[in-house]
């Protein structure tokens, strides 16, 4: 096996010489870390199990490994398709379909003048489901504007509150570096105590309103004391993303899933600058500003238009506040109702006051 390895070798006692890498019928294969010896590498291997988004880093979105299967024969009639693929990412959530035979892969020689063909090629498609991965969302969205002092926070218990007793307060002694890293496990989390109990919060702030443009500040905060998010991605759906003029400290790439609709874009960090979202603490946030040109036909700040329709962090959909809680324009708020009696009484007092002043 080259470019990856199995976690268990299994029982290889029936082999007297040339011991196989693995003798299990259902092996678990893991990617190798970067920097392994060259004789254990293959092209596009050894990324430590971390794959970037295709639009973010095309080369980093592919991982390969090579495996030689014994006793499989040398014809396409003796080679059997593997069954029951299971892909394990940061957790469960991937459902894989059956292997399907596709046209055989062609390989070019080093001089690129000759092609060789694989004996058989098959594809397995795995689909991710956020609901299968976890019971609750993993991020939430809060909102604010320059024209309203009210900040719309993340909904309470957005990411579940059953573990709220185990969260960490800001003044807790457990936040010392030695205690934070003690009993550290990859799957464990140590969240800062919040009303939403999400490891990640995205804040969308409508900052400035120009004549022809408007500016938004986007902030991402990490509330997990044990997790860094490397090569993070943020996807937002907003009708005015079709006229993005400038993004100041994030990379931006429009996503056009439907040919004529350009309302979705992906934000991601700049390499060696803010592509790593640090664990909770003073450095546990990244932020940028987005300048968008106004569309005279559709532009308005009313009815929550200035806020995104959907937000995704690292592929998981974030929970947004209820639409009726969005910050509203001061002149579009609900005006207090005035009774008929109040109007009549005010009119009488006005006449009475005018009569008094007329006597003087």
mmCIF file of C-alpha atoms in Angstrom:
data_model
loop_
_atom_site.group_PDB
_atom_site.id
_atom_site.type_symbol
_atom_site.label_atom_id
_atom_site.label_comp_id
_atom_site.label_asym_id
_atom_site.label_seq_id
_atom_site.Cartn_x
_atom_site.Cartn_y
_atom_site.Cartn_z
ATOM 1 C CA UNK A 1 0.000 0.000 0.000
ATOM 2 C CA UNK A 2 1.347 3.442 -0.981
ATOM 3 C CA UNK A 3 0.020 6.864 0.039
ATOM 4 C CA UNK A 4 -2.149 5.566 2.888
ATOM 5 C CA UNK A 5 -2.253 2.795 5.475
ATOM 6 C CA UNK A 6 -4.741 0.603 7.290
ATOM 7 C CA UNK A 7 -5.291 0.982 11.015
ATOM 8 C CA UNK A 8 -5.148 -2.790 11.667
ATOM 9 C CA UNK A 9 -3.044 -5.481 10.002
ATOM 10 C CA UNK A 10 -5.308 -8.357 10.997
ATOM 11 C CA UNK A 11 -4.439 -12.044 11.128
ATOM 12 C CA UNK A 12 -1.760 -12.795 8.519
ATOM 13 C CA UNK A 13 -0.573 -16.073 10.088
ATOM 14 C CA UNK A 14 -1.365 -18.161 6.982
ATOM 15 C CA UNK A 15 1.239 -16.203 5.023
ATOM 16 C CA UNK A 16 4.742 -17.605 5.580
ATOM 17 C CA UNK A 17 6.625 -15.047 3.493
ATOM 18 C CA UNK A 18 5.916 -11.646 1.973
ATOM 19 C CA UNK A 19 3.497 -10.646 4.727
ATOM 20 C CA UNK A 20 0.679 -8.451 3.347
ATOM 21 C CA UNK A 21 0.066 -4.947 4.599
ATOM 22 C CA UNK A 22 -3.420 -5.963 5.768
ATOM 23 C CA UNK A 23 -5.340 -9.232 5.923
ATOM 24 C CA UNK A 24 -8.755 -7.925 6.993
ATOM 25 C CA UNK A 25 -11.807 -8.133 4.755
ATOM 26 C CA UNK A 26 -13.130 -4.791 6.014
ATOM 27 C CA UNK A 27 -10.033 -2.602 6.450
ATOM 28 C CA UNK A 28 -10.096 1.011 7.648
ATOM 29 C CA UNK A 29 -7.780 3.126 5.472
ATOM 30 C CA UNK A 30 -6.365 6.445 6.688
ATOM 31 C CA UNK A 31 -4.380 9.093 4.848
ATOM 32 C CA UNK A 32 -0.700 9.542 5.647
ATOM 33 C CA UNK A 33 0.675 12.744 7.103
ATOM 34 C CA UNK A 34 2.720 15.153 4.968
ATOM 35 C CA UNK A 35 6.445 14.544 5.021
ATOM 36 C CA UNK A 36 6.457 10.736 4.927
ATOM 37 C CA UNK A 37 9.376 9.066 3.073
ATOM 38 C CA UNK A 38 9.169 9.240 -0.715
ATOM 39 C CA UNK A 39 8.945 5.465 -1.084
ATOM 40 C CA UNK A 40 5.594 5.611 0.753
ATOM 41 C CA UNK A 41 4.142 8.403 -1.360
ATOM 42 C CA UNK A 42 2.078 8.553 -4.516
ATOM 43 C CA UNK A 43 0.830 11.580 -6.461
ATOM 44 C CA UNK A 44 -1.733 13.717 -4.566
ATOM 45 C CA UNK A 45 -1.313 11.746 -1.364
ATOM 46 C CA UNK A 46 -0.400 12.420 2.207
ATOM 47 C CA UNK A 47 -2.572 15.379 3.225
ATOM 48 C CA UNK A 48 -3.268 14.153 6.737
ATOM 49 C CA UNK A 49 -6.904 13.542 5.858
ATOM 50 C CA UNK A 50 -7.599 17.262 5.227
ATOM 51 C CA UNK A 51 -9.212 18.107 1.880
ATOM 52 C CA UNK A 52 -9.856 21.679 0.786
ATOM 53 C CA UNK A 53 -12.885 22.834 -1.142
ATOM 54 C CA UNK A 54 -12.583 22.464 -4.918
ATOM 55 C CA UNK A 55 -13.091 26.179 -5.506
ATOM 56 C CA UNK A 56 -10.643 27.113 -2.763
ATOM 57 C CA UNK A 57 -7.681 24.923 -3.714
ATOM 58 C CA UNK A 58 -8.070 22.620 -6.707
ATOM 59 C CA UNK A 59 -4.832 20.712 -6.044
ATOM 60 C CA UNK A 60 -5.570 20.336 -2.347
ATOM 61 C CA UNK A 61 -9.067 18.984 -2.979
ATOM 62 C CA UNK A 62 -7.824 15.625 -4.314
ATOM 63 C CA UNK A 63 -6.298 12.772 -2.310
ATOM 64 C CA UNK A 64 -5.050 9.480 -3.743
ATOM 65 C CA UNK A 65 -3.556 6.241 -2.512
ATOM 66 C CA UNK A 66 -2.498 3.057 -4.253
ATOM 67 C CA UNK A 67 -3.255 -0.474 -3.109
ATOM 68 C CA UNK A 68 -2.268 -3.871 -4.500
ATOM 69 C CA UNK A 69 -4.848 -6.596 -3.807
ATOM 70 C CA UNK A 70 -3.590 -10.177 -3.761
ATOM 71 C CA UNK A 71 -5.506 -13.181 -5.151
ATOM 72 C CA UNK A 72 -7.675 -10.898 -7.254
ATOM 73 C CA UNK A 73 -6.781 -12.319 -10.633
ATOM 74 C CA UNK A 74 -5.698 -10.496 -13.744
ATOM 75 C CA UNK A 75 -8.921 -10.219 -15.763
ATOM 76 C CA UNK A 76 -12.005 -8.074 -15.383
ATOM 77 C CA UNK A 77 -13.990 -11.244 -14.665
ATOM 78 C CA UNK A 78 -12.000 -12.240 -11.589
ATOM 79 C CA UNK A 79 -11.679 -8.728 -10.113
ATOM 80 C CA UNK A 80 -14.668 -8.094 -7.845
ATOM 81 C CA UNK A 81 -16.059 -4.702 -6.993
ATOM 82 C CA UNK A 82 -15.595 -3.642 -3.357
ATOM 83 C CA UNK A 83 -18.750 -3.314 -1.279
ATOM 84 C CA UNK A 84 -20.069 -1.215 1.596
ATOM 85 C CA UNK A 85 -17.901 1.868 1.424
ATOM 86 C CA UNK A 86 -18.028 4.110 4.490
ATOM 87 C CA UNK A 87 -16.378 7.520 4.505
ATOM 88 C CA UNK A 88 -15.463 8.964 7.898
ATOM 89 C CA UNK A 89 -14.796 12.703 8.002
ATOM 90 C CA UNK A 90 -14.783 14.791 11.187
ATOM 91 C CA UNK A 91 -17.682 12.548 12.169
ATOM 92 C CA UNK A 92 -20.429 10.442 10.626
ATOM 93 C CA UNK A 93 -22.716 11.867 8.002
ATOM 94 C CA UNK A 94 -21.460 10.394 4.739
ATOM 95 C CA UNK A 95 -23.588 7.877 2.878
ATOM 96 C CA UNK A 96 -21.836 6.014 0.054
ATOM 97 C CA UNK A 97 -23.540 4.344 -2.864
ATOM 98 C CA UNK A 98 -22.482 1.114 -4.581
ATOM 99 C CA UNK A 99 -19.394 0.948 -6.772
ATOM 100 C CA UNK A 100 -20.197 1.434 -10.454
ATOM 101 C CA UNK A 101 -17.980 0.366 -13.337
ATOM 102 C CA UNK A 102 -16.991 3.298 -15.580
ATOM 103 C CA UNK A 103 -14.727 3.541 -18.637
ATOM 104 C CA UNK A 104 -11.212 2.440 -17.756
ATOM 105 C CA UNK A 105 -8.735 5.115 -16.755
ATOM 106 C CA UNK A 106 -5.906 5.931 -19.169
ATOM 107 C CA UNK A 107 -2.366 6.629 -17.978
ATOM 108 C CA UNK A 108 0.242 8.595 -19.906
ATOM 109 C CA UNK A 109 3.871 7.515 -20.017
ATOM 110 C CA UNK A 110 6.593 9.884 -18.847
ATOM 111 C CA UNK A 111 7.256 11.061 -22.401
ATOM 112 C CA UNK A 112 3.479 11.535 -22.848
ATOM 113 C CA UNK A 113 3.514 9.627 -26.124
ATOM 114 C CA UNK A 114 2.004 6.347 -24.989
ATOM 115 C CA UNK A 115 -1.200 5.479 -23.129
ATOM 116 C CA UNK A 116 -1.827 2.476 -20.953
ATOM 117 C CA UNK A 117 -5.243 1.425 -19.755
ATOM 118 C CA UNK A 118 -6.432 0.224 -16.359
ATOM 119 C CA UNK A 119 -7.923 -3.253 -16.121
ATOM 120 C CA UNK A 120 -11.070 -1.877 -14.546
ATOM 121 C CA UNK A 121 -12.189 1.468 -13.096
ATOM 122 C CA UNK A 122 -15.130 2.100 -10.816
ATOM 123 C CA UNK A 123 -16.583 5.110 -9.050
ATOM 124 C CA UNK A 124 -18.149 5.358 -5.617
ATOM 125 C CA UNK A 125 -20.187 8.472 -4.782
ATOM 126 C CA UNK A 126 -20.516 9.535 -1.141
ATOM 127 C CA UNK A 127 -23.023 12.208 -0.110
ATOM 128 C CA UNK A 128 -22.773 14.275 3.070
ATOM 129 C CA UNK A 129 -25.781 14.946 5.283
ATOM 130 C CA UNK A 130 -25.545 17.455 8.113
ATOM 131 C CA UNK A 131 -28.482 15.826 9.898
ATOM 132 C CA UNK A 132 -26.736 12.447 9.956
ATOM 133 C CA UNK A 133 -23.469 14.018 11.100
ATOM 134 C CA UNK A 134 -24.850 15.642 14.245
ATOM 135 C CA UNK A 135 -28.084 16.267 16.074
ATOM 136 C CA UNK A 136 -27.701 20.041 16.185
ATOM 137 C CA UNK A 137 -26.151 22.655 13.875
ATOM 138 C CA UNK A 138 -22.496 23.539 14.403
ATOM 139 C CA UNK A 139 -22.744 27.298 13.808
ATOM 140 C CA UNK A 140 -25.158 30.194 14.056
ATOM 141 C CA UNK A 141 -25.571 33.711 12.661
ATOM 142 C CA UNK A 142 -26.060 37.030 14.480
ATOM 143 C CA UNK A 143 -26.881 40.391 12.835
ATOM 144 C CA UNK A 144 -26.556 44.123 13.365
ATOM 145 C CA UNK A 145 -26.772 47.362 11.355
ATOM 146 C CA UNK A 146 -25.662 50.970 11.497
ATOM 147 C CA UNK A 147 -29.281 52.173 11.441
ATOM 148 C CA UNK A 148 -30.521 50.181 14.434
ATOM 149 C CA UNK A 149 -28.961 49.909 17.893
ATOM 150 C CA UNK A 150 -30.542 46.494 18.421
ATOM 151 C CA UNK A 151 -28.253 43.499 17.818
ATOM 152 C CA UNK A 152 -30.045 40.347 16.745
ATOM 153 C CA UNK A 153 -28.180 37.507 18.495
ATOM 154 C CA UNK A 154 -28.009 33.855 17.579
ATOM 155 C CA UNK A 155 -31.164 31.990 18.629
ATOM 156 C CA UNK A 156 -30.924 30.546 22.122
ATOM 157 C CA UNK A 157 -29.654 26.964 22.172
ATOM 158 C CA UNK A 158 -28.934 27.086 18.428
ATOM 159 C CA UNK A 159 -26.465 24.206 18.773
ATOM 160 C CA UNK A 160 -28.135 22.476 21.724
ATOM 161 C CA UNK A 161 -27.944 23.257 25.427
ATOM 162 C CA UNK A 162 -27.902 19.790 26.955
ATOM 163 C CA UNK A 163 -24.166 20.171 27.675
ATOM 164 C CA UNK A 164 -24.353 23.736 28.934
ATOM 165 C CA UNK A 165 -23.330 22.653 32.433
ATOM 166 C CA UNK A 166 -20.008 21.465 31.044
ATOM 167 C CA UNK A 167 -19.125 24.710 29.257
ATOM 168 C CA UNK A 168 -16.329 27.006 30.391
ATOM 169 C CA UNK A 169 -16.792 30.555 31.663
ATOM 170 C CA UNK A 170 -14.348 33.324 30.803
ATOM 171 C CA UNK A 171 -12.882 33.476 34.303
ATOM 172 C CA UNK A 172 -12.512 29.717 34.725
ATOM 173 C CA UNK A 173 -9.167 28.388 35.942
ATOM 174 C CA UNK A 174 -9.378 25.555 33.414
ATOM 175 C CA UNK A 175 -8.408 28.002 30.676
ATOM 176 C CA UNK A 176 -4.734 27.794 31.609
ATOM 177 C CA UNK A 177 -2.778 26.244 28.679
ATOM 178 C CA UNK A 178 -1.841 23.124 30.641
ATOM 179 C CA UNK A 179 -5.401 22.369 31.698
ATOM 180 C CA UNK A 180 -6.973 23.166 28.339
ATOM 181 C CA UNK A 181 -4.708 20.627 26.626
ATOM 182 C CA UNK A 182 -4.977 17.991 29.338
ATOM 183 C CA UNK A 183 -7.054 14.928 28.467
ATOM 184 C CA UNK A 184 -7.172 16.297 24.951
ATOM 185 C CA UNK A 185 -8.983 14.208 22.391
ATOM 186 C CA UNK A 186 -9.607 14.957 18.754
ATOM 187 C CA UNK A 187 -13.341 14.375 19.116
ATOM 188 C CA UNK A 188 -13.719 16.278 22.379
ATOM 189 C CA UNK A 189 -14.712 19.927 22.569
ATOM 190 C CA UNK A 190 -14.399 22.587 25.210
ATOM 191 C CA UNK A 191 -16.901 25.350 24.481
ATOM 192 C CA UNK A 192 -17.110 28.810 25.921
ATOM 193 C CA UNK A 193 -20.384 29.362 27.784
ATOM 194 C CA UNK A 194 -22.842 31.220 25.550
ATOM 195 C CA UNK A 195 -26.597 31.360 25.196
ATOM 196 C CA UNK A 196 -26.341 29.689 21.782
ATOM 197 C CA UNK A 197 -23.674 27.059 22.683
ATOM 198 C CA UNK A 198 -22.270 26.943 19.154
ATOM 199 C CA UNK A 199 -18.583 26.358 18.453
ATOM 200 C CA UNK A 200 -18.697 28.917 15.614
ATOM 201 C CA UNK A 201 -20.653 32.152 15.260
ATOM 202 C CA UNK A 202 -20.879 34.247 12.081
ATOM 203 C CA UNK A 203 -21.793 37.917 12.551
ATOM 204 C CA UNK A 204 -23.154 39.956 9.626
ATOM 205 C CA UNK A 205 -23.001 43.720 10.208
ATOM 206 C CA UNK A 206 -24.334 46.288 7.721
ATOM 207 C CA UNK A 207 -21.666 48.919 8.301
ATOM 208 C CA UNK A 208 -21.970 51.839 5.856
ATOM 209 C CA UNK A 209 -24.522 53.026 3.300
ATOM 210 C CA UNK A 210 -22.997 54.999 0.398
ATOM 211 C CA UNK A 211 -24.808 56.545 -2.531
ATOM 212 C CA UNK A 212 -23.997 53.769 -4.989
ATOM 213 C CA UNK A 213 -22.487 51.134 -2.682
ATOM 214 C CA UNK A 214 -22.962 49.577 0.722
ATOM 215 C CA UNK A 215 -20.439 47.885 2.994
ATOM 216 C CA UNK A 216 -20.814 44.773 5.143
ATOM 217 C CA UNK A 217 -18.494 43.517 7.871
ATOM 218 C CA UNK A 218 -18.346 39.732 8.281
ATOM 219 C CA UNK A 219 -16.845 38.244 11.455
ATOM 220 C CA UNK A 220 -16.289 34.571 12.320
ATOM 221 C CA UNK A 221 -15.689 33.693 15.977
ATOM 222 C CA UNK A 222 -14.487 30.349 17.346
ATOM 223 C CA UNK A 223 -15.866 29.423 20.781
ATOM 224 C CA UNK A 224 -14.097 26.057 20.987
ATOM 225 C CA UNK A 225 -10.944 26.018 23.137
ATOM 226 C CA UNK A 226 -9.689 22.768 21.590
ATOM 227 C CA UNK A 227 -10.231 23.148 17.852
ATOM 228 C CA UNK A 228 -8.469 25.152 15.162
ATOM 229 C CA UNK A 229 -10.222 25.401 11.795
ATOM 230 C CA UNK A 230 -7.617 25.178 9.044
ATOM 231 C CA UNK A 231 -8.540 26.144 5.482
ATOM 232 C CA UNK A 232 -12.039 27.166 6.596
ATOM 233 C CA UNK A 233 -14.746 28.191 4.124
ATOM 234 C CA UNK A 234 -17.792 30.411 4.493
ATOM 235 C CA UNK A 235 -20.581 30.294 1.900
ATOM 236 C CA UNK A 236 -23.310 32.932 1.876
ATOM 237 C CA UNK A 237 -26.428 33.299 -0.250
ATOM 238 C CA UNK A 238 -27.453 36.912 -0.827
ATOM 239 C CA UNK A 239 -29.152 38.518 -3.871
ATOM 240 C CA UNK A 240 -26.592 41.353 -4.072
ATOM 241 C CA UNK A 241 -23.552 39.062 -4.228
ATOM 242 C CA UNK A 242 -23.862 39.343 -7.996
ATOM 243 C CA UNK A 243 -22.333 42.833 -7.698
ATOM 244 C CA UNK A 244 -19.452 42.354 -5.263
ATOM 245 C CA UNK A 245 -16.962 45.161 -5.875
ATOM 246 C CA UNK A 246 -14.230 44.354 -3.370
ATOM 247 C CA UNK A 247 -13.505 41.942 -0.504
ATOM 248 C CA UNK A 248 -10.812 43.378 1.738
ATOM 249 C CA UNK A 249 -9.175 40.591 3.782
ATOM 250 C CA UNK A 250 -10.817 37.357 2.624
ATOM 251 C CA UNK A 251 -10.572 35.563 -0.671
ATOM 252 C CA UNK A 252 -13.859 35.476 -2.554
ATOM 253 C CA UNK A 253 -15.143 33.292 -5.347
ATOM 254 C CA UNK A 254 -18.688 33.389 -6.811
ATOM 255 C CA UNK A 255 -20.558 30.099 -6.989
ATOM 256 C CA UNK A 256 -22.986 29.804 -9.880
ATOM 257 C CA UNK A 257 -24.891 26.522 -9.480
ATOM 258 C CA UNK A 258 -27.613 27.770 -11.821
ATOM 259 C CA UNK A 259 -26.426 29.448 -14.994
ATOM 260 C CA UNK A 260 -28.297 32.759 -14.700
ATOM 261 C CA UNK A 261 -28.451 33.052 -10.898
ATOM 262 C CA UNK A 262 -25.361 34.510 -9.237
ATOM 263 C CA UNK A 263 -26.434 35.004 -5.616
ATOM 264 C CA UNK A 264 -24.016 32.664 -3.813
ATOM 265 C CA UNK A 265 -20.364 33.203 -2.989
ATOM 266 C CA UNK A 266 -17.607 31.503 -1.039
ATOM 267 C CA UNK A 267 -15.289 33.345 1.332
ATOM 268 C CA UNK A 268 -12.045 31.797 2.569
ATOM 269 C CA UNK A 269 -8.851 32.953 4.239
ATOM 270 C CA UNK A 270 -5.668 34.184 2.635
ATOM 271 C CA UNK A 271 -2.787 31.742 3.007
ATOM 272 C CA UNK A 272 -0.445 32.420 5.941
ATOM 273 C CA UNK A 273 -2.657 35.345 7.006
ATOM 274 C CA UNK A 274 -6.132 34.293 8.126
ATOM 275 C CA UNK A 275 -6.670 30.843 6.601
ATOM 276 C CA UNK A 276 -6.378 29.386 10.125
ATOM 277 C CA UNK A 277 -9.213 30.194 12.525
ATOM 278 C CA UNK A 278 -7.548 29.819 15.913
ATOM 279 C CA UNK A 279 -9.164 28.226 18.948
ATOM 280 C CA UNK A 280 -11.283 30.328 21.319
ATOM 281 C CA UNK A 281 -9.516 33.274 22.867
ATOM 282 C CA UNK A 282 -8.130 36.648 21.781
ATOM 283 C CA UNK A 283 -7.032 35.248 18.399
ATOM 284 C CA UNK A 284 -10.094 33.080 17.849
ATOM 285 C CA UNK A 285 -11.726 35.249 15.208
ATOM 286 C CA UNK A 286 -11.272 36.428 11.626
ATOM 287 C CA UNK A 287 -13.080 39.282 9.915
ATOM 288 C CA UNK A 288 -13.373 41.092 6.627
ATOM 289 C CA UNK A 289 -15.441 43.723 4.870
ATOM 290 C CA UNK A 290 -17.349 43.408 1.612
ATOM 291 C CA UNK A 291 -18.244 46.283 -0.686
ATOM 292 C CA UNK A 292 -21.260 45.736 -2.949
ATOM 293 C CA UNK A 293 -22.738 47.946 -5.620
ATOM 294 C CA UNK A 294 -26.392 48.810 -5.239
ATOM 295 C CA UNK A 295 -28.937 47.493 -7.690
ATOM 296 C CA UNK A 296 -31.406 50.301 -8.412
ATOM 297 C CA UNK A 297 -34.120 47.836 -9.351
ATOM 298 C CA UNK A 298 -34.047 45.728 -6.204
ATOM 299 C CA UNK A 299 -31.969 47.542 -3.589
ATOM 300 C CA UNK A 300 -33.619 48.257 -0.253
ATOM 301 C CA UNK A 301 -32.802 47.833 3.424
ATOM 302 C CA UNK A 302 -36.386 46.900 4.259
ATOM 303 C CA UNK A 303 -37.697 43.464 5.148
ATOM 304 C CA UNK A 304 -34.265 42.094 6.057
ATOM 305 C CA UNK A 305 -33.014 42.421 2.470
ATOM 306 C CA UNK A 306 -29.515 43.407 3.657
ATOM 307 C CA UNK A 307 -28.983 40.047 5.371
ATOM 308 C CA UNK A 308 -28.069 36.675 3.838
ATOM 309 C CA UNK A 309 -30.675 34.047 3.080
ATOM 310 C CA UNK A 310 -28.392 31.148 4.035
ATOM 311 C CA UNK A 311 -24.916 30.807 5.550
ATOM 312 C CA UNK A 312 -22.672 27.717 5.560
ATOM 313 C CA UNK A 313 -19.440 27.264 7.520
ATOM 314 C CA UNK A 314 -17.211 24.378 6.392
ATOM 315 C CA UNK A 315 -20.159 22.890 4.538
ATOM 316 C CA UNK A 316 -22.590 22.903 7.463
ATOM 317 C CA UNK A 317 -25.626 25.181 7.333
ATOM 318 C CA UNK A 318 -25.685 27.739 10.140
ATOM 319 C CA UNK A 319 -28.840 28.558 12.044
ATOM 320 C CA UNK A 320 -30.190 32.046 11.331
ATOM 321 C CA UNK A 321 -32.438 34.151 13.575
ATOM 322 C CA UNK A 322 -36.156 34.275 12.918
ATOM 323 C CA UNK A 323 -36.995 36.792 10.132
ATOM 324 C CA UNK A 324 -39.191 38.904 12.421
ATOM 325 C CA UNK A 325 -36.217 39.560 14.716
ATOM 326 C CA UNK A 326 -33.979 41.102 12.024
ATOM 327 C CA UNK A 327 -32.889 44.718 12.655
ATOM 328 C CA UNK A 328 -35.409 46.992 10.948
ATOM 329 C CA UNK A 329 -35.269 50.558 9.670
ATOM 330 C CA UNK A 330 -36.360 53.155 12.252
ATOM 331 C CA UNK A 331 -39.135 54.449 10.001
ATOM 332 C CA UNK A 332 -40.373 50.949 9.157
ATOM 333 C CA UNK A 333 -40.952 49.802 12.704
ATOM 334 C CA UNK A 334 -44.397 49.128 14.096
ATOM 335 C CA UNK A 335 -45.948 52.453 15.070
ATOM 336 C CA UNK A 336 -47.872 52.521 18.351
ATOM 337 C CA UNK A 337 -51.594 52.404 17.826
ATOM 338 C CA UNK A 338 -53.556 55.572 18.817
ATOM 339 C CA UNK A 339 -57.170 55.286 19.921
ATOM 340 C CA UNK A 340 -59.964 57.553 18.629
ATOM 341 C CA UNK A 341 -60.547 58.878 22.138
ATOM 342 C CA UNK A 342 -56.928 60.014 22.375
ATOM 343 C CA UNK A 343 -57.209 61.877 19.056
ATOM 344 C CA UNK A 344 -60.438 63.645 20.109
ATOM 345 C CA UNK A 345 -59.023 64.566 23.508
ATOM 346 C CA UNK A 346 -55.869 65.992 21.931
ATOM 347 C CA UNK A 347 -57.985 68.034 19.506
ATOM 348 C CA UNK A 348 -60.109 69.475 22.344
ATOM 349 C CA UNK A 349 -57.026 70.393 24.372
ATOM 350 C CA UNK A 350 -55.554 72.088 21.310
ATOM 351 C CA UNK A 351 -58.706 74.227 20.816
ATOM 352 C CA UNK A 352 -58.829 75.035 24.535
ATOM 353 C CA UNK A 353 -55.184 76.107 24.497
ATOM 354 C CA UNK A 354 -55.720 78.295 21.449
ATOM 355 C CA UNK A 355 -58.711 79.945 23.171
ATOM 356 C CA UNK A 356 -56.614 80.768 26.246
ATOM 357 C CA UNK A 357 -53.801 82.287 24.201
ATOM 358 C CA UNK A 358 -56.290 84.311 22.137
ATOM 359 C CA UNK A 359 -57.528 86.056 25.316
ATOM 360 C CA UNK A 360 -54.026 87.367 25.938
#
